Amino acid sequence: MTHFIDVPDLQRWLRRRGVASVLVEMAEAIRQDYLRWEAFEKAPRVASHSPVGVIELMPACDGVLYGFKYVNGHPKNASEGKLTVMAFGLLAEVDTGYPLLLSEMTLTTALRTAATSALAAQAMARPDARCMALIGNGAQSEFQSLAFHALLGIERIQAYDVDPAATARLQRNLAQVPGLRIEAMPSVAAALAGADIITTVTADKRQATILTDAMVPAGVHLNAVGGDCPGKTELDPAILKRARVVVELEAQTRDEGEIQQMPADFPVLELWQVLAGKVPGRADAREVTVFDSVGFALEDFAALRYLHTRAVPDGVGRPLALVPALDDPRDLFSLVAPVGAMTADVI
């Protein structure tokens, strides 16, 4: 049978295990799969855009397992009391096509996005980074904060959002995390002051300039998360021109990321190259580095693989009769035939 993990299942497990512990483990699962880059079939996600949002399918396959995620992005939902992003995903075995795992991926996407951000920053930020500016304090903010605290030792988050209530929620939710302090800032400029890392994770589907070039000093690492579809950006192009820019899948990020603002020959590195040690993530302490993160299907594949190998054996979820179990696999009609009826063999 297919195994099924719903939101309450994952919620209970995360509370038992601790979000920070799962973030660390998931980052390692993502790193392992990026190091198997050549084993994967890779393609940009399939997106259906509307004036108010986007719905996407994100597939990946390593020849043994196939995974996909359904995910949306609707910024207007927040004003209607609905989630901006929600998702579910499936992991199947290539040999038979049978689905192994059907899982919620709303929580899981938040986890994998934060884990990937911190994984990239480990290779790109200065090792002495201890203070992070967090611009945009929506649903992703707690996960980003915990990931950077757990994987990089960030001690202070200087947080800003156009909605002060969002920042207040972030402070409440993480008030009891040892060694982590969340400071509410009155402006973007105030949040950036003294920050070693800057994370931008805003939601508006528009070409915005959240950061200007003058705001970004030498040596800073930028974790640009919010720009993730055509027509949606956060950074002044001048920042990119003087930075080392790392992307997930170049073909996808050219259309969806911050580099959609740049010419087609603008040079970028791919994350797998940095994680494999083929190219450095940073040249020196004064270089500006940018992780132009749009979200890539390999990360969702790794997250599903992690849930299948770590959460399912831990008793999370339950069997789901998603595929018929038949004595004769050719006799699908037996599922709907009247009780006691004889059905002919099908050749």
mmCIF file of C-alpha atoms in Angstrom:
data_model
loop_
_atom_site.group_PDB
_atom_site.id
_atom_site.type_symbol
_atom_site.label_atom_id
_atom_site.label_comp_id
_atom_site.label_asym_id
_atom_site.label_seq_id
_atom_site.Cartn_x
_atom_site.Cartn_y
_atom_site.Cartn_z
ATOM 1 C CA MET A 1 0.000 0.000 0.000
ATOM 2 C CA THR A 2 0.945 3.619 -0.437
ATOM 3 C CA HIS A 3 1.943 5.377 2.773
ATOM 4 C CA PHE A 4 0.117 8.626 3.541
ATOM 5 C CA ILE A 5 1.336 11.534 5.695
ATOM 6 C CA ASP A 6 -1.108 14.350 6.365
ATOM 7 C CA VAL A 7 -0.571 17.668 8.155
ATOM 8 C CA PRO A 8 -1.510 16.428 11.667
ATOM 9 C CA ASP A 9 0.825 13.438 11.222
ATOM 10 C CA LEU A 10 3.779 15.654 10.350
ATOM 11 C CA GLN A 11 2.823 18.234 12.964
ATOM 12 C CA ARG A 12 2.988 15.638 15.762
ATOM 13 C CA TRP A 13 6.306 14.273 14.501
ATOM 14 C CA LEU A 14 7.919 17.706 14.230
ATOM 15 C CA ARG A 15 6.841 18.611 17.749
ATOM 16 C CA ARG A 16 8.263 15.347 19.029
ATOM 17 C CA ARG A 17 11.556 15.525 17.155
ATOM 18 C CA GLY A 18 12.031 19.298 17.081
ATOM 19 C CA VAL A 19 11.956 21.472 13.961
ATOM 20 C CA ALA A 20 15.645 22.380 14.207
ATOM 21 C CA SER A 21 16.716 18.718 14.285
ATOM 22 C CA VAL A 22 14.630 17.917 11.217
ATOM 23 C CA LEU A 23 16.017 20.969 9.386
ATOM 24 C CA VAL A 24 19.571 19.757 9.992
ATOM 25 C CA GLU A 25 18.753 16.253 8.765
ATOM 26 C CA MET A 26 16.805 17.499 5.759
ATOM 27 C CA ALA A 27 19.659 19.812 4.756
ATOM 28 C CA GLU A 28 21.947 16.779 4.738
ATOM 29 C CA ALA A 29 19.465 14.807 2.600
ATOM 30 C CA ILE A 30 19.321 17.696 0.122
ATOM 31 C CA ARG A 31 23.117 17.958 0.079
ATOM 32 C CA GLN A 32 23.413 14.237 -0.655
ATOM 33 C CA ASP A 33 21.050 14.498 -3.616
ATOM 34 C CA TYR A 34 22.775 17.599 -5.025
ATOM 35 C CA LEU A 35 26.006 15.598 -4.937
ATOM 36 C CA ARG A 36 24.230 13.042 -7.195
ATOM 37 C CA TRP A 37 23.390 15.777 -9.717
ATOM 38 C CA GLU A 38 24.271 13.718 -12.791
ATOM 39 C CA ALA A 39 21.917 10.910 -11.719
ATOM 40 C CA PHE A 40 18.813 13.095 -12.008
ATOM 41 C CA GLU A 41 16.496 13.912 -14.855
ATOM 42 C CA LYS A 42 16.250 17.692 -14.499
ATOM 43 C CA ALA A 43 13.775 20.161 -15.953
ATOM 44 C CA PRO A 44 12.196 23.472 -14.964
ATOM 45 C CA ARG A 45 8.834 23.170 -13.272
ATOM 46 C CA VAL A 46 5.611 23.350 -15.237
ATOM 47 C CA ALA A 47 3.747 26.501 -14.239
ATOM 48 C CA SER A 48 0.230 27.775 -14.845
ATOM 49 C CA HIS A 49 0.148 31.522 -14.211
ATOM 50 C CA SER A 50 -2.878 33.693 -13.549
ATOM 51 C CA PRO A 51 -3.164 37.388 -12.652
ATOM 52 C CA VAL A 52 -3.427 36.458 -8.962
ATOM 53 C CA GLY A 53 -0.927 33.609 -8.609
ATOM 54 C CA VAL A 54 0.653 30.477 -9.956
ATOM 55 C CA ILE A 55 0.109 26.706 -9.749
ATOM 56 C CA GLU A 56 3.134 24.511 -10.436
ATOM 57 C CA LEU A 57 4.142 20.886 -10.891
ATOM 58 C CA MET A 58 7.732 20.012 -9.962
ATOM 59 C CA PRO A 59 9.001 16.561 -11.056
ATOM 60 C CA ALA A 60 12.386 14.880 -10.489
ATOM 61 C CA CYS A 61 13.696 11.353 -11.036
ATOM 62 C CA ASP A 62 16.979 9.591 -10.253
ATOM 63 C CA GLY A 63 16.200 6.417 -12.209
ATOM 64 C CA VAL A 64 15.133 4.522 -9.085
ATOM 65 C CA LEU A 65 12.579 6.873 -7.556
ATOM 66 C CA TYR A 66 10.286 9.424 -9.169
ATOM 67 C CA GLY A 67 8.851 12.340 -7.235
ATOM 68 C CA PHE A 68 6.683 15.344 -7.922
ATOM 69 C CA LYS A 69 5.180 18.227 -5.985
ATOM 70 C CA TYR A 70 2.030 20.239 -6.630
ATOM 71 C CA VAL A 71 2.431 23.753 -5.207
ATOM 72 C CA ASN A 72 0.764 27.127 -5.543
ATOM 73 C CA GLY A 73 1.722 30.725 -4.856
ATOM 74 C CA HIS A 74 -1.143 33.187 -4.311
ATOM 75 C CA PRO A 75 -0.077 36.327 -2.394
ATOM 76 C CA LYS A 76 -3.684 37.583 -2.221
ATOM 77 C CA ASN A 77 -4.673 34.590 -0.086
ATOM 78 C CA ALA A 78 -3.218 36.134 3.063
ATOM 79 C CA SER A 79 -5.828 38.912 2.983
ATOM 80 C CA GLU A 80 -8.542 36.241 2.715
ATOM 81 C CA GLY A 81 -7.350 34.201 5.677
ATOM 82 C CA LYS A 82 -5.839 31.503 3.448
ATOM 83 C CA LEU A 83 -2.327 30.170 2.986
ATOM 84 C CA THR A 84 -0.201 31.883 0.339
ATOM 85 C CA VAL A 85 1.586 28.603 -0.428
ATOM 86 C CA MET A 86 0.272 25.054 -0.045
ATOM 87 C CA ALA A 87 1.560 21.803 -1.490
ATOM 88 C CA PHE A 88 1.440 18.022 -1.605
ATOM 89 C CA GLY A 89 3.778 15.501 -3.180
ATOM 90 C CA LEU A 90 4.248 11.902 -4.238
ATOM 91 C CA LEU A 91 7.208 9.530 -4.346
ATOM 92 C CA ALA A 92 7.023 6.416 -6.562
ATOM 93 C CA GLU A 93 9.294 3.551 -7.548
ATOM 94 C CA VAL A 94 10.450 3.673 -11.155
ATOM 95 C CA ASP A 95 10.583 -0.115 -11.530
ATOM 96 C CA THR A 96 6.811 -0.589 -11.130
ATOM 97 C CA GLY A 97 5.383 2.930 -11.137
ATOM 98 C CA TYR A 98 3.717 2.166 -7.815
ATOM 99 C CA PRO A 99 3.399 5.154 -5.455
ATOM 100 C CA LEU A 100 5.299 4.664 -2.213
ATOM 101 C CA LEU A 101 4.436 7.874 -0.396
ATOM 102 C CA LEU A 102 1.749 10.532 -0.688
ATOM 103 C CA SER A 103 2.475 13.418 1.639
ATOM 104 C CA GLU A 104 1.485 16.910 2.617
ATOM 105 C CA MET A 105 4.178 19.332 1.479
ATOM 106 C CA THR A 106 3.033 22.678 2.839
ATOM 107 C CA LEU A 107 5.038 22.245 6.034
ATOM 108 C CA THR A 108 7.614 20.194 4.160
ATOM 109 C CA THR A 109 8.170 22.931 1.549
ATOM 110 C CA ALA A 110 8.833 25.445 4.321
ATOM 111 C CA LEU A 111 11.345 23.021 5.823
ATOM 112 C CA ARG A 112 13.124 22.198 2.570
ATOM 113 C CA THR A 113 13.298 25.861 1.487
ATOM 114 C CA ALA A 114 14.884 26.901 4.766
ATOM 115 C CA ALA A 115 17.189 23.880 4.789
ATOM 116 C CA THR A 116 18.373 24.654 1.247
ATOM 117 C CA SER A 117 18.937 28.315 2.122
ATOM 118 C CA ALA A 118 21.110 27.410 5.089
ATOM 119 C CA LEU A 119 22.920 24.706 3.117
ATOM 120 C CA ALA A 120 23.883 27.237 0.439
ATOM 121 C CA ALA A 121 24.880 29.810 3.061
ATOM 122 C CA GLN A 122 27.217 27.326 4.737
ATOM 123 C CA ALA A 123 29.226 27.315 1.503
ATOM 124 C CA MET A 124 28.816 31.003 0.610
ATOM 125 C CA ALA A 125 28.550 33.169 3.732
ATOM 126 C CA ARG A 126 31.538 34.245 5.806
ATOM 127 C CA PRO A 127 32.277 31.659 8.520
ATOM 128 C CA ASP A 128 32.078 34.353 11.213
ATOM 129 C CA ALA A 129 28.508 35.383 10.271
ATOM 130 C CA ARG A 130 26.345 35.722 13.397
ATOM 131 C CA CYS A 131 23.726 38.351 12.497
ATOM 132 C CA MET A 132 21.052 37.997 9.800
ATOM 133 C CA ALA A 133 18.599 40.557 8.463
ATOM 134 C CA LEU A 134 15.253 38.978 7.631
ATOM 135 C CA ILE A 135 13.142 41.082 5.264
ATOM 136 C CA GLY A 136 9.633 39.657 5.035
ATOM 137 C CA ASN A 137 8.312 37.892 8.136
ATOM 138 C CA GLY A 138 5.611 35.690 6.653
ATOM 139 C CA ALA A 139 5.090 31.929 6.873
ATOM 140 C CA GLN A 140 8.677 31.105 5.906
ATOM 141 C CA SER A 141 10.369 33.355 8.480
ATOM 142 C CA GLU A 142 10.467 31.024 11.500
ATOM 143 C CA PHE A 143 11.880 28.186 9.412
ATOM 144 C CA GLN A 144 14.582 30.380 7.874
ATOM 145 C CA SER A 145 15.514 31.691 11.319
ATOM 146 C CA LEU A 146 15.754 28.225 12.853
ATOM 147 C CA ALA A 147 17.716 26.816 9.913
ATOM 148 C CA PHE A 148 20.321 29.574 10.006
ATOM 149 C CA HIS A 149 20.565 29.313 13.784
ATOM 150 C CA ALA A 150 21.002 25.522 13.711
ATOM 151 C CA LEU A 151 23.288 25.198 10.678
ATOM 152 C CA LEU A 152 25.313 28.439 10.778
ATOM 153 C CA GLY A 153 25.165 29.569 14.385
ATOM 154 C CA ILE A 154 23.240 32.780 13.671
ATOM 155 C CA GLU A 155 22.530 34.411 17.036
ATOM 156 C CA ARG A 156 20.624 37.572 16.123
ATOM 157 C CA ILE A 157 17.821 38.099 13.597
ATOM 158 C CA GLN A 158 17.056 41.714 12.678
ATOM 159 C CA ALA A 159 13.534 41.377 11.339
ATOM 160 C CA TYR A 160 11.403 43.747 9.270
ATOM 161 C CA ASP A 161 8.007 43.401 7.638
ATOM 162 C CA VAL A 162 5.572 45.971 6.292
ATOM 163 C CA ASP A 163 3.096 44.396 8.739
ATOM 164 C CA PRO A 164 4.448 44.796 12.304
ATOM 165 C CA ALA A 165 2.092 42.042 13.462
ATOM 166 C CA ALA A 166 4.031 39.544 11.337
ATOM 167 C CA THR A 167 7.273 40.433 13.084
ATOM 168 C CA ALA A 168 5.573 40.254 16.483
ATOM 169 C CA ARG A 169 4.341 36.740 15.630
ATOM 170 C CA LEU A 170 7.864 35.700 14.632
ATOM 171 C CA GLN A 171 9.199 36.982 17.949
ATOM 172 C CA ARG A 172 6.523 35.131 19.941
ATOM 173 C CA ASN A 173 7.024 31.866 18.093
ATOM 174 C CA LEU A 174 10.800 31.810 18.592
ATOM 175 C CA ALA A 175 11.013 33.524 21.983
ATOM 176 C CA GLN A 176 12.074 30.303 23.736
ATOM 177 C CA VAL A 177 14.844 29.244 21.322
ATOM 178 C CA PRO A 178 18.109 29.251 23.324
ATOM 179 C CA GLY A 179 20.843 31.447 21.865
ATOM 180 C CA LEU A 180 18.605 33.163 19.301
ATOM 181 C CA ARG A 181 17.375 36.747 19.602
ATOM 182 C CA ILE A 182 14.764 38.263 17.264
ATOM 183 C CA GLU A 183 14.841 42.062 17.096
ATOM 184 C CA ALA A 184 12.007 43.985 15.418
ATOM 185 C CA MET A 185 13.341 46.745 13.166
ATOM 186 C CA PRO A 186 11.480 49.873 11.960
ATOM 187 C CA SER A 187 12.746 49.750 8.348
ATOM 188 C CA VAL A 188 14.660 47.711 5.806
ATOM 189 C CA ALA A 189 17.706 49.951 6.293
ATOM 190 C CA ALA A 190 17.636 49.440 10.054
ATOM 191 C CA ALA A 191 17.371 45.675 9.638
ATOM 192 C CA LEU A 192 20.413 45.609 7.343
ATOM 193 C CA ALA A 193 22.677 47.561 9.700
ATOM 194 C CA GLY A 194 25.511 45.274 10.800
ATOM 195 C CA ALA A 195 24.014 42.145 9.200
ATOM 196 C CA ASP A 196 26.377 39.485 7.849
ATOM 197 C CA ILE A 197 23.602 37.685 5.952
ATOM 198 C CA ILE A 198 20.479 39.183 4.388
ATOM 199 C CA THR A 199 17.449 37.003 3.672
ATOM 200 C CA THR A 200 14.680 38.481 1.539
ATOM 201 C CA VAL A 201 11.461 36.485 1.490
ATOM 202 C CA THR A 202 8.638 38.780 0.404
ATOM 203 C CA ALA A 203 5.488 37.556 -1.311
ATOM 204 C CA ASP A 204 4.174 40.203 -3.709
ATOM 205 C CA LYS A 205 4.050 38.985 -7.308
ATOM 206 C CA ARG A 206 5.734 42.025 -8.833
ATOM 207 C CA GLN A 207 9.114 43.262 -9.953
ATOM 208 C CA ALA A 208 10.136 45.043 -6.751
ATOM 209 C CA THR A 209 13.378 46.503 -5.438
ATOM 210 C CA ILE A 210 13.467 45.490 -1.792
ATOM 211 C CA LEU A 211 17.227 46.100 -1.654
ATOM 212 C CA THR A 212 19.122 48.815 -3.525
ATOM 213 C CA ASP A 213 22.790 48.481 -4.366
ATOM 214 C CA ALA A 214 23.824 51.102 -1.810
ATOM 215 C CA MET A 215 22.214 49.068 0.996
ATOM 216 C CA VAL A 216 24.498 46.052 0.489
ATOM 217 C CA PRO A 217 28.033 46.359 1.907
ATOM 218 C CA ALA A 218 31.046 44.263 0.990
ATOM 219 C CA GLY A 219 31.220 40.781 2.490
ATOM 220 C CA VAL A 220 27.475 40.211 2.826
ATOM 221 C CA HIS A 221 25.754 37.008 1.732
ATOM 222 C CA LEU A 222 22.292 37.504 0.211
ATOM 223 C CA ASN A 223 19.730 34.716 0.469
ATOM 224 C CA ALA A 224 17.147 35.884 -2.095
ATOM 225 C CA VAL A 225 14.102 33.644 -1.630
ATOM 226 C CA GLY A 226 11.093 35.783 -2.567
ATOM 227 C CA GLY A 227 11.730 36.208 -6.289
ATOM 228 C CA ASP A 228 10.546 32.872 -7.639
ATOM 229 C CA CYS A 229 8.511 33.355 -10.815
ATOM 230 C CA PRO A 230 8.537 35.496 -13.960
ATOM 231 C CA GLY A 231 7.893 39.145 -13.142
ATOM 232 C CA LYS A 232 8.707 38.755 -9.432
ATOM 233 C CA THR A 233 12.033 40.061 -8.081
ATOM 234 C CA GLU A 234 13.464 41.689 -4.944
ATOM 235 C CA LEU A 235 16.987 42.897 -5.764
ATOM 236 C CA ASP A 236 18.428 45.890 -7.580
ATOM 237 C CA PRO A 237 20.191 44.491 -10.682
ATOM 238 C CA ALA A 238 23.292 46.486 -9.695
ATOM 239 C CA ILE A 239 23.744 44.140 -6.733
ATOM 240 C CA LEU A 240 23.884 41.143 -9.049
ATOM 241 C CA LYS A 241 26.453 42.803 -11.305
ATOM 242 C CA ARG A 242 29.034 42.919 -8.519
ATOM 243 C CA ALA A 243 28.174 39.615 -6.816
ATOM 244 C CA ARG A 244 28.995 35.952 -7.133
ATOM 245 C CA VAL A 245 25.577 34.485 -7.997
ATOM 246 C CA VAL A 246 24.674 30.853 -7.338
ATOM 247 C CA VAL A 247 21.444 29.270 -8.628
ATOM 248 C CA GLU A 248 19.784 25.864 -8.406
ATOM 249 C CA LEU A 249 19.013 24.992 -12.056
ATOM 250 C CA GLU A 250 20.221 27.713 -14.416
ATOM 251 C CA ALA A 251 17.562 27.070 -17.070
ATOM 252 C CA GLN A 252 14.798 27.573 -14.504
ATOM 253 C CA THR A 253 16.328 30.519 -12.632
ATOM 254 C CA ARG A 254 16.938 32.496 -15.834
ATOM 255 C CA ASP A 255 13.141 32.700 -16.188
ATOM 256 C CA GLU A 256 12.076 32.878 -12.544
ATOM 257 C CA GLY A 257 14.856 34.248 -10.345
ATOM 258 C CA GLU A 258 16.580 37.544 -9.744
ATOM 259 C CA ILE A 259 18.706 36.913 -12.836
ATOM 260 C CA GLN A 260 15.624 37.282 -15.058
ATOM 261 C CA GLN A 261 16.632 40.954 -14.902
ATOM 262 C CA MET A 262 20.050 40.209 -16.399
ATOM 263 C CA PRO A 263 21.216 39.444 -19.967
ATOM 264 C CA ALA A 264 21.239 35.828 -21.108
ATOM 265 C CA ASP A 265 25.025 35.610 -20.846
ATOM 266 C CA PHE A 266 25.188 36.878 -17.249
ATOM 267 C CA PRO A 267 27.507 34.404 -15.477
ATOM 268 C CA VAL A 268 26.161 32.202 -12.687
ATOM 269 C CA LEU A 269 27.249 29.074 -10.828
ATOM 270 C CA GLU A 270 24.971 26.164 -9.945
ATOM 271 C CA LEU A 271 24.617 25.045 -6.340
ATOM 272 C CA TRP A 272 25.690 21.477 -7.040
ATOM 273 C CA GLN A 273 29.048 22.754 -8.298
ATOM 274 C CA VAL A 274 29.625 24.648 -5.060
ATOM 275 C CA LEU A 275 28.526 21.770 -2.812
ATOM 276 C CA ALA A 276 30.730 19.328 -4.740
ATOM 277 C CA GLY A 277 33.751 21.602 -4.330
ATOM 278 C CA LYS A 278 34.143 22.162 -8.067
ATOM 279 C CA VAL A 279 33.944 25.941 -7.585
ATOM 280 C CA PRO A 280 34.222 28.048 -4.416
ATOM 281 C CA GLY A 281 31.128 29.645 -2.933
ATOM 282 C CA ARG A 282 33.128 32.730 -1.941
ATOM 283 C CA ALA A 283 36.435 34.182 -3.123
ATOM 284 C CA ASP A 284 37.262 36.323 -0.070
ATOM 285 C CA ALA A 285 35.778 38.035 2.978
ATOM 286 C CA ARG A 286 34.784 41.170 1.049
ATOM 287 C CA GLU A 287 32.960 39.505 -1.825
ATOM 288 C CA VAL A 288 29.164 39.873 -2.068
ATOM 289 C CA THR A 289 27.513 36.512 -2.662
ATOM 290 C CA VAL A 290 23.932 35.829 -3.742
ATOM 291 C CA PHE A 291 21.966 32.598 -3.578
ATOM 292 C CA ASP A 292 19.221 33.232 -6.134
ATOM 293 C CA SER A 293 16.795 30.675 -4.720
ATOM 294 C CA VAL A 294 13.612 29.877 -6.632
ATOM 295 C CA GLY A 295 13.055 26.329 -5.390
ATOM 296 C CA PHE A 296 13.983 23.293 -7.471
ATOM 297 C CA ALA A 297 12.319 19.883 -7.767
ATOM 298 C CA LEU A 298 15.433 17.999 -6.635
ATOM 299 C CA GLU A 299 14.953 19.588 -3.188
ATOM 300 C CA ASP A 300 11.365 18.325 -3.031
ATOM 301 C CA PHE A 301 12.530 14.886 -4.166
ATOM 302 C CA ALA A 302 15.114 14.892 -1.376
ATOM 303 C CA ALA A 303 12.489 15.997 1.155
ATOM 304 C CA LEU A 304 10.106 13.212 0.104
ATOM 305 C CA ARG A 305 12.943 10.678 0.173
ATOM 306 C CA TYR A 306 13.851 11.904 3.660
ATOM 307 C CA LEU A 307 10.266 11.498 4.892
ATOM 308 C CA HIS A 308 10.062 8.022 3.376
ATOM 309 C CA THR A 309 13.313 6.815 4.948
ATOM 310 C CA ARG A 310 13.166 8.702 8.250
ATOM 311 C CA ALA A 311 9.583 9.625 9.172
ATOM 312 C CA VAL A 312 7.717 6.541 7.911
ATOM 313 C CA PRO A 313 9.908 4.082 9.908
ATOM 314 C CA ASP A 314 9.330 6.380 12.899
ATOM 315 C CA GLY A 315 5.612 5.563 12.740
ATOM 316 C CA VAL A 316 4.448 8.733 10.989
ATOM 317 C CA GLY A 317 1.343 8.424 8.798
ATOM 318 C CA ARG A 318 -0.657 5.385 7.780
ATOM 319 C CA PRO A 319 -1.315 3.041 4.825
ATOM 320 C CA LEU A 320 -3.583 4.392 2.098
ATOM 321 C CA ALA A 321 -5.443 2.231 -0.430
ATOM 322 C CA LEU A 322 -4.519 4.460 -3.347
ATOM 323 C CA VAL A 323 -3.876 1.559 -5.755
ATOM 324 C CA PRO A 324 -6.238 -1.436 -6.102
ATOM 325 C CA ALA A 325 -5.118 -4.755 -4.620
ATOM 326 C CA LEU A 326 -6.396 -7.507 -6.947
ATOM 327 C CA ASP A 327 -6.089 -11.273 -6.993
ATOM 328 C CA ASP A 328 -6.048 -10.986 -10.765
ATOM 329 C CA PRO A 329 -4.400 -7.687 -11.803
ATOM 330 C CA ARG A 330 -6.152 -7.927 -15.179
ATOM 331 C CA ASP A 331 -9.600 -7.988 -13.577
ATOM 332 C CA LEU A 332 -10.110 -4.381 -12.558
ATOM 333 C CA PHE A 333 -13.870 -4.773 -13.041
ATOM 334 C CA SER A 334 -13.977 -7.130 -10.066
ATOM 335 C CA LEU A 335 -13.857 -4.032 -7.855
ATOM 336 C CA VAL A 336 -17.281 -2.913 -9.035
ATOM 337 C CA ALA A 337 -18.958 -6.180 -10.043
ATOM 338 C CA PRO A 338 -22.031 -7.196 -8.020
ATOM 339 C CA VAL A 339 -21.150 -9.347 -5.022
ATOM 340 C CA GLY A 340 -21.056 -12.967 -6.067
ATOM 341 C CA ALA A 341 -20.961 -12.210 -9.774
ATOM 342 C CA MET A 342 -18.586 -14.201 -11.911
ATOM 343 C CA THR A 343 -16.341 -12.161 -14.175
ATOM 344 C CA ALA A 344 -14.628 -13.492 -17.248
ATOM 345 C CA ASP A 345 -10.886 -13.562 -17.531
ATOM 346 C CA VAL A 346 -9.424 -10.690 -19.487
ATOM 347 C CA ILE A 347 -6.621 -11.436 -21.905
#
